[in-house]
Tab-separated table of C-alpha atoms in Angstrom:
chain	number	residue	atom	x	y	z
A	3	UNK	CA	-105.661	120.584	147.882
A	4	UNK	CA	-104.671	122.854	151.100
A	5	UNK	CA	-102.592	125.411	151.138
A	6	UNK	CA	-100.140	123.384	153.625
A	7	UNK	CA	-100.354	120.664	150.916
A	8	UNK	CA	-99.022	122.962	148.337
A	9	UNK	CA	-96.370	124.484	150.280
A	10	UNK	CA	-95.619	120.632	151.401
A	11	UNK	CA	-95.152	119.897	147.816
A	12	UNK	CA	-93.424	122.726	146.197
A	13	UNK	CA	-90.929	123.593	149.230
A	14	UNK	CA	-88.205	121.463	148.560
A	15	UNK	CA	-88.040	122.862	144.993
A	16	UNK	CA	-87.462	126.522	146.400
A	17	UNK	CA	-83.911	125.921	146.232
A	18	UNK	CA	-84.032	125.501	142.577
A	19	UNK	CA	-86.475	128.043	142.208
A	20	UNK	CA	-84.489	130.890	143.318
A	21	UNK	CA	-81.734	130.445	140.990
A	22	UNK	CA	-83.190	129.855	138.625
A	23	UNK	CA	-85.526	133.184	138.675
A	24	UNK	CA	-82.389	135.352	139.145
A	25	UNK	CA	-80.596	133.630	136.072
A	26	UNK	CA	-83.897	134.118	134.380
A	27	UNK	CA	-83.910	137.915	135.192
A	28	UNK	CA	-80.598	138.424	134.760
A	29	UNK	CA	-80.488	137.205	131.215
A	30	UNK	CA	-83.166	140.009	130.603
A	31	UNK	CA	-79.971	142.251	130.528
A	32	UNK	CA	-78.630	140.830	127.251
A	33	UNK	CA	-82.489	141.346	125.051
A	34	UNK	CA	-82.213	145.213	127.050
A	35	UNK	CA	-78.843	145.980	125.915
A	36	UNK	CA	-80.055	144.500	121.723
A	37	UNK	CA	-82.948	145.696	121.734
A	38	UNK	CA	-83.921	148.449	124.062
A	39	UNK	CA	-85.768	149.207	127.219
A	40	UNK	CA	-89.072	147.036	126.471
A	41	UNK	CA	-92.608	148.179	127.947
A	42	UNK	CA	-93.780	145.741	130.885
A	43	UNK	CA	-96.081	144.039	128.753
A	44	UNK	CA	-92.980	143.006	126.540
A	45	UNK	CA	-90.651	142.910	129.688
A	46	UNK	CA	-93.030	140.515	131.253
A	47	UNK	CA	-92.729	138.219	127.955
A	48	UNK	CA	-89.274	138.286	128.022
A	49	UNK	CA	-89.134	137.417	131.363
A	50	UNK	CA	-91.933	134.161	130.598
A	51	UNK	CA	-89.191	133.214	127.779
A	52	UNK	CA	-86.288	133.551	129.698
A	53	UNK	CA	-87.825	131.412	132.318
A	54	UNK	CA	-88.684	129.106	130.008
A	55	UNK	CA	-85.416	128.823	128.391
A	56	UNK	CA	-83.875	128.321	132.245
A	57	UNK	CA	-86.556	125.665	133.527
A	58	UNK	CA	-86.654	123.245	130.824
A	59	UNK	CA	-83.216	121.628	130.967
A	60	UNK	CA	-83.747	121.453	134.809
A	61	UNK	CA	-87.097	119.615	134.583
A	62	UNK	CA	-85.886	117.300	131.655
A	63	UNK	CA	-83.495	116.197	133.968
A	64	UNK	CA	-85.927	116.195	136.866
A	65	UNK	CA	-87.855	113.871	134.933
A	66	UNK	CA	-91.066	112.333	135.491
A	67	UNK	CA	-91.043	113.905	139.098
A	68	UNK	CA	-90.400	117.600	137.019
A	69	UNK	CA	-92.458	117.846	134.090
A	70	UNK	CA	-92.132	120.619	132.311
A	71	UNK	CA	-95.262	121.230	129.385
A	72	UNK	CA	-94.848	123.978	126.836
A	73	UNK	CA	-97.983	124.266	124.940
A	74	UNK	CA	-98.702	126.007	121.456
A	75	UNK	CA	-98.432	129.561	120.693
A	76	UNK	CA	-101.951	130.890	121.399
A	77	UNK	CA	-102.638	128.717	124.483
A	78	UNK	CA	-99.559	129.900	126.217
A	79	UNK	CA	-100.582	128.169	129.248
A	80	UNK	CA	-96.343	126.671	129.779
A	81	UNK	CA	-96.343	124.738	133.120
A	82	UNK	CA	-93.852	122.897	135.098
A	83	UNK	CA	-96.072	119.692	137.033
A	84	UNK	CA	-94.876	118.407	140.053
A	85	UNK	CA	-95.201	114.976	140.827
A	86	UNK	CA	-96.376	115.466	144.060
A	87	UNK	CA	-96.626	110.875	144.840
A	88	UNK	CA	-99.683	111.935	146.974
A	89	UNK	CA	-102.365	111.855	144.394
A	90	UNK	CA	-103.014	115.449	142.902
A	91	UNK	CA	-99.931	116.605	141.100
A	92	UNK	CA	-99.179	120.497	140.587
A	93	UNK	CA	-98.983	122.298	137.725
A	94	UNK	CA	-96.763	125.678	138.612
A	95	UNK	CA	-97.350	128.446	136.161
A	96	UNK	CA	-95.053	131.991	136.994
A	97	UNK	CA	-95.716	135.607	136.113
A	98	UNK	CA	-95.228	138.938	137.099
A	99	UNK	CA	-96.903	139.234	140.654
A	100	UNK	CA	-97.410	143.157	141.030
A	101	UNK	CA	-100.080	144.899	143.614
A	102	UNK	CA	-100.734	141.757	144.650
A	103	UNK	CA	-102.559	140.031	141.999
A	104	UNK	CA	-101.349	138.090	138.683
A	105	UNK	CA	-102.591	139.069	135.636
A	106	UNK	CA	-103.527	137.198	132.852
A	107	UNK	CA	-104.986	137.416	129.136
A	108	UNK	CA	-108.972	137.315	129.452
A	109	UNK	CA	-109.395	133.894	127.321
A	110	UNK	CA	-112.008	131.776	128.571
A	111	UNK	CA	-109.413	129.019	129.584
A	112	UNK	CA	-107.436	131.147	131.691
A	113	UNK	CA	-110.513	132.387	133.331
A	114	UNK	CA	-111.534	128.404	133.722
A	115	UNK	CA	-108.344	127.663	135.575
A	116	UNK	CA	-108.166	130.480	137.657
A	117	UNK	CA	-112.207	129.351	138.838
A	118	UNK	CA	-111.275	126.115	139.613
A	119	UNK	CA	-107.585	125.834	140.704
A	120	UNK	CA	-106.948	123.083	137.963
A	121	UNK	CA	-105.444	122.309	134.654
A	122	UNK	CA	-106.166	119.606	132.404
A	123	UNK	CA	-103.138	118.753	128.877
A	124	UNK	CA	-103.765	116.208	126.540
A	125	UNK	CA	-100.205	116.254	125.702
A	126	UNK	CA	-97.317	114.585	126.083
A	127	UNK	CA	-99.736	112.839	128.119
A	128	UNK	CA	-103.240	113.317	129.857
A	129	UNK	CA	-102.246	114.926	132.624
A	130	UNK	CA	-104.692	117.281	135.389
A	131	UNK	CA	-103.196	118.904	138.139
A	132	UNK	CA	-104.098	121.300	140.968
A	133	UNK	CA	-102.565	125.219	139.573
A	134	UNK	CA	-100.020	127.388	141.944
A	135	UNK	CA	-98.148	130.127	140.645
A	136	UNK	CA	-94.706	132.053	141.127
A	137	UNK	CA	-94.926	135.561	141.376
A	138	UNK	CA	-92.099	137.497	141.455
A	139	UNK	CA	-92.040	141.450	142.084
A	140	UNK	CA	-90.225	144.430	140.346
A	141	UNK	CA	-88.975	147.058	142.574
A	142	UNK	CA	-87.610	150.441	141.173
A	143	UNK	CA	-90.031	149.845	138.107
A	144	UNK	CA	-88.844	153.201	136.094
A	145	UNK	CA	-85.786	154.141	133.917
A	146	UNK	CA	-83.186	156.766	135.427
A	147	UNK	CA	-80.861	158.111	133.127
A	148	UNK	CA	-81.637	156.308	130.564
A	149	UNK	CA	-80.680	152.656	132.235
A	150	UNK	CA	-83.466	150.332	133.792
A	151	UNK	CA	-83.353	150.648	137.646
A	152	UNK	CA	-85.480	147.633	138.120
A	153	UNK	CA	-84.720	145.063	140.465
A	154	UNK	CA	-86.315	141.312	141.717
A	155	UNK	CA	-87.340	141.763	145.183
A	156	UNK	CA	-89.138	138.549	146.062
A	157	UNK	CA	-90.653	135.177	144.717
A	158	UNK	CA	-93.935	134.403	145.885
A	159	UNK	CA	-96.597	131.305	145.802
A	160	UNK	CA	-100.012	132.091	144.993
A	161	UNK	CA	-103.149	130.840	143.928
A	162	UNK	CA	-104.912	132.603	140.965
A	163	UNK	CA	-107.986	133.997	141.029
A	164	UNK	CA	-110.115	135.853	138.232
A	165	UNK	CA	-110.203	139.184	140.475
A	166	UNK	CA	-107.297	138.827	143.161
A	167	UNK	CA	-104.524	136.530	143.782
A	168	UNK	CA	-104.475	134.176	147.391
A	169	UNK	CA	-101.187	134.539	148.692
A	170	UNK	CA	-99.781	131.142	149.997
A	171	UNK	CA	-95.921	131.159	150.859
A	172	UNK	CA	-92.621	133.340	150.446
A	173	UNK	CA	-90.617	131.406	148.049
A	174	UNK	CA	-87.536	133.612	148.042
A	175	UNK	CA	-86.804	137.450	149.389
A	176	UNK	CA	-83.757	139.440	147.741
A	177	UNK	CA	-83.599	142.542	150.844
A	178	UNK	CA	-81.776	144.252	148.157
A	179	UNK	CA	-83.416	143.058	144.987
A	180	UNK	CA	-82.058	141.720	142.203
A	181	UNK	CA	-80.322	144.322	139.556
A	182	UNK	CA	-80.963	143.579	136.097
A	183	UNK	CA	-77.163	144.494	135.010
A	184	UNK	CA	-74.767	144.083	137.933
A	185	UNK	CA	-72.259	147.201	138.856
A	186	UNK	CA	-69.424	144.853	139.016
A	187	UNK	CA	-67.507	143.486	135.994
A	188	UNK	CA	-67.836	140.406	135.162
A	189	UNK	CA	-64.215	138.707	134.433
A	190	UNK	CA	-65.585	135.840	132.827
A	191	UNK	CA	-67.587	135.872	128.960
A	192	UNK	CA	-71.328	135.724	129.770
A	193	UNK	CA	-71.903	132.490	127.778
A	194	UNK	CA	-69.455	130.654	130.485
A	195	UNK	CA	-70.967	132.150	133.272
A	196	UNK	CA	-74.301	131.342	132.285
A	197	UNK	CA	-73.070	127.552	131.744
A	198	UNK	CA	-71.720	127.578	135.168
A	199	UNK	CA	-74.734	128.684	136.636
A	200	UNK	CA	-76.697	126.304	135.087
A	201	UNK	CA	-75.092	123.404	136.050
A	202	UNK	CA	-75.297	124.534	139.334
A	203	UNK	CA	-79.297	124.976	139.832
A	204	UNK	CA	-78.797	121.184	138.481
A	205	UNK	CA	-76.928	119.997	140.960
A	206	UNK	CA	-79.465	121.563	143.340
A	207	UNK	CA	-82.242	120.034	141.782
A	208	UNK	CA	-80.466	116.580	141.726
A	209	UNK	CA	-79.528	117.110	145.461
A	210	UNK	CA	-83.372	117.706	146.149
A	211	UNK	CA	-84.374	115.190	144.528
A	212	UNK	CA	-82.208	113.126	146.112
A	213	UNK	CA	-83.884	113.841	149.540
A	214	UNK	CA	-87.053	113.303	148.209
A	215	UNK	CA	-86.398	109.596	147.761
């Protein structure tokens, strides 16, 4: 699969993307503020459950044409597969997407993938698609006073590689990042906000797929 196939393919879903990676980050706040300023290693974990957490109830409404596959703990290879009605489906994977590469445990299956562009599940179903990822970037990465300055600057779509990442498309760009606590004050409790926002990246997704026919 090209490049322009991918980007053909996962486009329409940048929309939902983008909320749904600054929900994702945001939510990082709450884990900060219980249980301290994590390493990146553990940020970056938080950030892959977070994610998780956000993308699920999205795709299990999206469903069949979002699939989202959570594997076992010590596979860890989670995936959302788009159903792409041209053939190859795509199997979109996200991490942390700094100096231009994404890095990933050395197992032999994530090494396997990142050769050959493709991923194969046996369950729900037997499924093999053609791999993408979405990086995002962390600006400000150090603590100043005490607090996290880190921010979200952009969402990108890559293909992984065992040595460098091959950049394909800007998914989203946040010219002044995304905080991980906002200044203002929030008026509303965070658990109603956070049900708000969800059902809006929803009705995104249900409006793209709409279009999609």
């Amino acid at each position: 699969m090209t490049k322009k196939q991918i980007v053909r393919a996962c486009e329409p879903w940048y929309p939902v993307f983008e909320p749904v990676f600054r929900r994702a980050w945001k939510n990082l706040s709450e884990a900060v503020s219980k249980l301290g300023i994590p390493t990146k290693v553990e940020r970056a974990n938080m950030m892959h459950t977070a994610l998780r957490a956000e993308l699920r109830p999205v795709c299990d409404r999206q469903d069949p044409v979002l699939q989202f596959i959570g594997e076992p703990d010590g596979r860890g290879l989670d995936c959302i597969v788009i159903d792409t009605c041209e053939g190859a489906n795509i199997a979109l994977r996200w991490a942390r997407y700094p100096d231009g590469r994404i890095r990933r445990n050395s197992t032999q299956r994530q090494r396997t993938y990142q050769e050959q562009g493709v991923l194969s599940f046996s369950e729900p179903a037997e499924v093999e698609a053609v791999t993408a990822t979405i990086g995002y970037t962390v600006n400000n990465d150090y603590i100043e006073g005490g607090q996290p300055a880190w921010s979200m600057g952009r969402l990108v779509l890559v293909r992984e590689r065992p040595n460098e990442s091959e950049y394909i498309h800007d998914v989203a760009v946040f010219p002044g990042g995304v905080r991980l606590v906002e200044e203002s004050v929030e008026s509303e409790p965070a658990d109603v906000i956070r049900a708000k926002e969800r059902k809006a990246i929803e009705r995104i997704a249900d409006e793209v797929r709409r279009e999609l026919g």
